[in-house]
Amino acid sequence: MARTDRPTLAVVGATGAVGTVMLQILSQHADIWGEIRLIASPRSAGRKLAVRGEEVEVMALSEEAFDGVDVAMFDVPDEISAQWAPVAASKGAVVVDNSAAFRLDPDVPLVVPEVNPHAARVRPRGIVANPNCTTLSMIVAVGALHAEFGLRELVVSSYQAVSGAGRAGIDTLRQQMSLVAGTELGTNPGDVRRAVGDNTGPFPEPVALNVVPWAGSLREDGWSSEEMKVRDESRKILGLPDLKVAVTCVRVPVVTTHSLTVHARFQSEVTVDKAREILATAPGVVLFDNPAAGEFPTPADVVGTDPTWVGRVRRSLDDPAGLEFFVCGDNLRKGAALNTAQIAELVAQEFPPAA
Amino acid sequence: MARTDRPTLAVVGATGAVGTVMLQILSQHADIWGEIRLIASPRSAGRKLAVRGEEVEVMALSEEAFDGVDVAMFDVPDEISAQWAPVAASKGAVVVDNSAAFRLDPDVPLVVPEVNPHAARVRPRGIVANPNCTTLSMIVAVGALHAEFGLRELVVSSYQAVSGAGRAGIDTLRQQMSLVAGTELGTNPGDVRRAVGDNTGPFPEPVALNVVPWAGSLREDGWSSEEMKVRDESRKILGLPDLKVAVTCVRVPVVTTHSLTVHARFQSEVTVDKAREILATAPGVVLFDNPAAGEFPTPADVVGTDPTWVGRVRRSLDDPAGLEFFVCGDNLRKGAALNTAQIAELVAQEFPPAA
């Protein structure tokens, strides 16, 4: 395929929940791409999807599909990425991968453009990894504060939306909402469980009218894979391999937008005024914090937006070096598709137009 | 009124969400009471409520209503308690009060029978205070671990049920659930807010398909009253006036049962085996913690039960003196009515039957 003067982009996993948002973002952002090629599993091949106002036919994933591709954004299951990202890289594409397959690989940078853009330039395997959605929902705000105060410790708890589990998560909550509608709405013991029955979809327990302290798969010593990701990825992105991180991940009945409470301890005393000044001016962050006026972020307001929203900023009562705050971020946008697109755009700057 | 050989109990606020549960508990527990007198606002006077299998007519709150009362359980707004608890005490009743009016009064003990039962015996004002529901949802588990390891620091985040805001909270979630049922269920920006409109009841934002990082009223420096209660009450109950406590309170779309994530740091190294042994044997605590079998507490299972349920027990990855865990407690039972009844029963032991 002939090269245009602009780089060719492939979107792998174009038909999924995150892939759908990727196409929306590509249609909204400044158009820096030549061809945009849509790739998915063979059963989705032939479907037509809209991007940049045009219908584009989906191709089946194959080695040939990467011919002439400069940058490939992947949002597919870990094992598909593990198999196919190296194939795309071997064909000369820079892969921006949103699976967990390569995030902790020392030869793969893990990049958040507002925090560590420089890391995207060094990619021995031709792959750049995109962080987990929960990490991404807080890391831009945390990174801005770290740059000023020097981070020593994080204690975070998540309030994770069901769309973090993909379309199946959304469909499951929708089904459960209709099943509980005729019940006493959780007033009496067991009524939610009776109404929901076995319809728990990708979740281990009912999520409608409930919260579920589990996300991901079981790791050593009772930790969930999601919790380990938040710790390990935060350390790598911030360049703090010994950062103390305590995290508990909890699923809540919200469709889209992850929230987290953050207790952050820094190297020296912090002031709320300075923290607010940093958050108010940091790229990619919106400070929405005036409880006297009822202003703090919630998922209902944040869904569909790009930034990390921060509110409830307080100095820890019993630690002059500590801050408490609450963050919300759309897990399908900044938490997945947007950050992936931002990395791809960062990489695309390395492709000068043909003279 | 003639004294029987058993103490007379008054229930003040008998018609409210917590009062209703108080009457259920009095009907379920061993019957140690003589007369049980039901008291409420004048507009509820004359209603008949069931307790111990009998219909009892509600009396209007007045000084005379406390004639001959030995123990009075109060669940009414702070200002009503502030006015009437001293009246009841002046008439000779021991008041067990579930408002915030007296909790931090140095002359009023703040009691959790599993943690500091001895404190209930010293009550210079004739009043014993019952802690806030959020504090109560975790403190029995925290107290048991403190007794073994010596607590130094708590970082907690809450997932608070709407019934913490009383009947209005339940009714508001119920109404919002029906309003969002016809929407795209939170997939698109603004659809939850548009569906809910101004029907936010006692909450500052929509709570269906949302989480709201606010509970209570505004205190200094951006803290909420609910957050200050968790810190100050935990310190008083545990007898640790300098305990470091960081807390963020968040409302979630659950009808009844508060959950909390807890990061606890102790004076010396802890082991998960020992922590689990303590939690498995502590009175009032159920350890439900086997993620490999999908076992961890959630509100849907805990609602209607008495104990504090604990799961997800892990040693902090980066601190040998730290533990992470997740707790659930029914905020209307242990979080309010049950603990109040337990204190009343403790006090009743001081009234020997007439010889």
XYZ file of C-alpha atoms in Angstrom, chain A residues 2-355:
354
model
C 1.407 3.375 -0.947
C 2.592 5.636 1.858
C 0.905 9.002 2.033
C 2.780 11.889 3.611
C 0.964 11.111 6.838
C 1.419 7.983 8.958
C -0.890 4.996 8.628
C -2.742 3.987 11.796
C -4.251 0.601 12.587
C -6.915 0.149 15.274
C -6.883 -3.457 16.480
C -9.993 -4.402 18.436
C -12.035 -1.728 16.663
C -15.428 -3.253 17.487
C -15.072 -3.484 21.297
C -16.249 -1.064 24.010
C -12.877 0.712 24.052
C -12.421 0.402 20.274
C -15.720 2.213 19.758
C -14.486 5.120 21.868
C -11.144 5.067 19.991
C -13.002 5.687 16.737
C -14.996 8.533 18.321
C -11.771 10.130 19.555
C -10.075 9.770 16.161
C -13.080 11.533 14.666
C -12.864 14.363 17.213
C -9.107 14.986 17.407
C -7.026 16.928 14.870
C -6.633 14.570 11.919
C -2.931 13.710 11.709
C -3.327 10.288 10.111
C -3.166 9.043 6.560
C -5.036 5.777 6.254
C -6.873 4.509 9.317
C -7.219 0.752 9.131
C -9.706 -1.091 11.326
C -8.806 -4.602 12.440
C -10.781 -7.063 14.562
C -11.415 -10.762 14.977
C -12.412 -12.714 11.844
C -16.051 -12.827 12.964
C -16.212 -9.002 12.827
C -14.440 -8.760 9.432
C -16.561 -7.069 6.774
C -18.500 -4.895 9.243
C -18.377 -1.193 8.441
C -17.661 1.353 11.167
C -17.670 5.150 11.005
C -14.426 7.028 11.588
C -13.674 10.620 10.496
C -17.133 10.689 8.919
C -16.446 7.773 6.570
C -17.490 4.141 6.641
C -14.472 1.874 6.888
C -14.616 -1.895 6.448
C -13.149 -3.985 9.258
C -10.298 -6.347 8.289
C -9.574 -9.662 9.975
C -6.482 -9.787 12.189
C -3.578 -11.261 10.158
C 0.106 -10.609 9.542
C -0.719 -8.956 6.214
C -3.135 -6.573 7.893
C -0.081 -4.719 9.282
C 1.558 -4.132 5.879
C 2.535 -0.460 5.713
C 1.207 0.365 9.162
C 3.238 2.981 11.064
C 1.376 2.948 14.369
C -1.011 0.274 15.664
C -3.296 0.806 18.665
C -4.312 -2.502 20.258
C -7.280 -3.052 22.565
C -7.706 -6.811 22.707
C -7.403 -9.492 25.421
C -3.959 -9.998 26.959
C -3.266 -13.246 25.115
C -4.153 -11.747 21.719
C -1.831 -8.808 22.367
C 0.919 -11.135 23.572
C 0.693 -12.996 20.256
C 0.027 -10.194 17.775
C 1.748 -7.058 19.066
C 5.199 -8.547 18.332
C 3.956 -9.504 14.866
C 2.880 -5.925 14.162
C 6.178 -4.619 15.585
C 8.165 -7.017 13.404
C 6.388 -5.515 10.396
C 7.689 -2.073 11.400
C 4.676 -0.682 13.244
C 5.014 1.039 16.604
C 2.471 -0.768 18.763
C 0.540 1.097 21.467
C -0.963 -1.708 23.507
C -3.779 -1.430 26.055
C -3.529 -4.962 27.426
C -1.620 -6.039 30.527
C 0.691 -8.237 28.449
C 3.654 -5.849 28.256
C 3.067 -3.208 30.922
C 5.692 -4.485 33.341
C 8.166 -5.614 30.658
C 11.367 -3.623 31.347
C 11.853 -3.274 27.569
C 8.399 -1.710 27.099
C 7.730 1.846 28.297
C 4.455 2.474 30.159
C 3.343 5.943 29.179
C 0.986 8.680 30.301
C 1.690 11.679 28.055
C 1.065 14.256 30.807
C 3.417 12.435 33.206
C 6.276 10.675 31.366
C 6.080 11.509 27.628
C 9.863 11.108 27.218
C 9.538 7.383 28.016
C 7.641 6.757 24.758
C 10.799 7.395 22.705
C 12.723 4.406 24.075
C 10.987 1.195 23.005
C 13.364 -1.707 22.454
C 10.539 -4.053 21.463
C 8.722 -1.552 19.281
C 5.878 -1.566 21.795
C 4.567 1.153 24.117
C 2.139 0.022 26.834
C -0.957 1.892 27.975
C -1.713 1.636 31.714
C -4.709 -0.041 33.317
C -7.852 2.112 33.494
C -7.824 2.341 37.296
C -4.242 3.576 37.412
C -5.016 6.043 34.611
C -8.029 7.443 36.437
C -5.766 8.973 39.098
C -2.192 9.078 37.808
C -2.284 12.425 35.994
C -3.333 14.209 39.188
C -0.940 12.193 41.329
C 1.904 12.805 38.870
C 1.390 16.572 38.949
C 1.514 16.618 42.753
C 4.540 14.285 42.783
C 6.466 16.647 40.500
C 6.044 19.400 43.091
C 6.120 17.651 46.450
C 7.836 14.267 45.893
C 5.578 11.313 46.558
C 6.391 8.816 49.337
C 3.214 6.794 49.805
C -0.226 6.212 48.295
C -3.274 4.609 49.902
C -6.089 4.371 47.360
C -9.538 2.788 47.195
C -11.431 2.476 43.949
C -15.077 2.858 42.997
C -14.892 1.124 39.605
C -17.510 1.282 36.877
C -18.902 -1.866 35.262
C -17.721 -0.860 31.780
C -14.215 -1.643 33.009
C -15.368 -5.217 32.350
C -16.348 -4.299 28.769
C -19.717 -4.622 27.086
C -20.527 -7.668 29.210
C -20.197 -5.509 32.314
C -22.587 -2.879 30.996
C -25.108 -5.489 29.836
C -24.959 -7.245 33.204
C -25.689 -4.097 35.203
C -28.506 -3.198 32.810
C -30.083 -6.632 33.235
C -29.669 -6.571 37.020
C -31.210 -3.087 37.252
C -34.380 -4.412 35.643
C -34.353 -7.526 37.850
C -34.106 -5.564 41.109
C -36.677 -2.978 40.039
C -39.532 -5.144 41.306
C -37.919 -5.997 44.643
C -37.954 -4.215 47.959
C -34.771 -2.585 46.614
C -32.288 -4.065 49.020
C -34.162 -3.301 52.212
C -34.550 -6.913 53.210
C -31.907 -9.605 53.587
C -31.278 -11.497 50.385
C -33.713 -9.689 48.094
C -31.020 -8.429 45.711
C -29.419 -11.849 45.506
C -32.795 -13.560 44.962
C -33.732 -11.096 42.200
C -30.389 -11.333 40.406
C -29.958 -15.099 40.725
C -27.084 -16.365 38.610
C -27.133 -13.330 36.309
C -23.858 -11.930 37.627
C -22.107 -11.802 34.237
C -18.386 -11.056 34.564
C -18.733 -10.182 38.272
C -18.504 -12.611 41.194
C -21.514 -11.072 43.000
C -24.555 -8.942 42.086
C -23.437 -5.382 41.371
C -26.841 -3.619 41.217
C -27.628 -2.079 44.642
C -24.344 -3.554 45.842
C -20.599 -2.998 45.937
C -18.180 -5.839 45.223
C -14.645 -5.736 46.653
C -13.096 -7.607 43.777
C -11.788 -6.835 40.283
C -9.597 -9.081 38.157
C -8.124 -12.432 39.072
C -6.544 -13.840 42.225
C -2.856 -13.161 42.828
C -0.612 -14.187 45.711
C -1.620 -13.615 49.307
C -5.200 -12.604 48.532
C -4.404 -9.633 46.265
C -6.412 -9.102 43.086
C -4.680 -8.576 39.738
C -6.329 -5.142 39.515
C -4.802 -4.070 42.834
C -1.353 -5.280 41.810
C -1.661 -3.346 38.540
C -2.426 -0.084 40.321
C 0.633 -0.509 42.545
C 3.116 -1.792 39.987
C 2.044 0.520 37.172
C 2.018 3.622 39.394
C 5.589 2.844 40.453
C 6.734 2.392 36.844
C 5.000 5.482 35.424
C 6.250 7.724 38.229
C 9.737 6.206 38.142
C 9.492 5.333 41.840
C 10.265 1.605 42.084
C 10.076 1.640 45.894
C 6.908 3.729 46.287
C 4.689 2.468 49.100
C 1.263 1.723 47.632
C -1.762 0.237 49.386
C -4.835 -0.309 47.239
C -8.241 -1.964 47.458
C -10.331 -2.228 44.286
C -14.121 -2.257 44.566
C -16.733 -2.479 41.804
C -19.770 -0.171 42.101
C -23.033 0.104 40.126
C -21.846 2.935 37.876
C -21.795 2.395 34.107
C -18.752 4.435 33.109
C -16.182 6.530 35.048
C -13.917 5.201 37.738
C -13.532 7.119 40.991
C -10.811 6.777 43.615
C -10.131 8.125 47.063
C -6.467 9.022 47.409
C -4.388 9.460 50.569
C -0.974 10.694 49.420
C 2.037 11.291 51.661
C 4.863 13.463 50.380
C 8.499 14.102 51.260
C 7.762 17.322 53.085
C 4.959 19.493 54.315
C 2.249 20.346 51.801
C -0.274 23.145 51.730
C -3.728 22.842 50.275
C -3.331 26.195 48.522
C -0.242 25.027 46.655
C -1.805 21.641 45.866
C -4.890 23.340 44.477
C -2.748 25.697 42.396
C -0.916 22.712 40.885
C -4.110 20.794 40.169
C -5.834 23.859 38.717
C -3.065 24.364 36.153
C -1.909 20.800 35.414
C -2.602 19.683 31.828
C -5.347 17.075 31.700
C -6.672 17.888 35.184
C -9.797 19.801 36.196
C -10.017 20.973 39.791
C -13.715 20.963 40.784
C -13.625 21.527 44.478
C -15.973 23.795 46.325
C -18.023 21.748 48.779
C -19.671 24.909 50.141
C -21.279 25.255 46.692
C -21.896 21.509 46.397
C -19.056 21.171 43.886
C -17.121 17.916 43.728
C -16.787 15.489 40.813
C -19.106 12.507 40.439
C -19.222 9.910 37.632
C -22.613 11.216 36.417
C -20.939 14.523 35.475
C -17.543 13.237 34.407
C -18.646 10.486 31.968
C -17.862 11.424 28.381
C -15.174 13.961 29.272
C -11.405 13.716 28.786
C -9.754 15.114 31.939
C -9.059 13.723 35.363
C -11.426 15.556 37.706
C -10.245 16.266 41.244
C -12.215 17.402 44.258
C -12.349 17.131 48.046
C -8.740 18.316 48.359
C -7.807 18.454 52.047
C -4.582 18.350 54.013
C -4.436 15.226 56.147
C -5.591 16.155 59.632
C -2.865 14.229 61.388
C 0.038 14.503 58.940
C 1.337 17.818 57.580
C 2.920 15.943 54.634
C -0.356 14.247 53.647
C -3.152 15.137 51.259
C -6.586 13.564 50.766
C -8.543 13.911 47.547
C -11.146 12.279 45.329
C -10.661 11.743 41.584
C -12.977 10.734 38.749
C -11.940 9.770 35.237
C -13.877 8.266 32.335
C -12.432 4.748 32.234
C -13.218 4.296 28.538
C -11.670 7.652 27.518
C -8.613 8.716 29.565
C -8.688 5.298 31.211
C -8.260 3.498 27.889
C -8.987 4.897 24.417
C -7.902 8.493 24.963
C -4.535 7.747 26.558
C -3.834 5.168 23.855
C -4.654 7.744 21.170
C -2.509 10.351 22.943
C 0.466 7.978 22.940
C -0.122 7.195 19.260
C -0.191 10.932 18.485
C 3.014 11.421 20.473
C 4.702 8.654 18.475
C 3.317 10.074 15.205
C 5.307 13.258 15.781
C 8.397 11.169 15.045
C 7.161 10.548 11.489
C 7.994 13.706 9.553
C 5.964 14.205 6.430
C 7.766 12.976 3.319
C 9.619 15.934 1.815
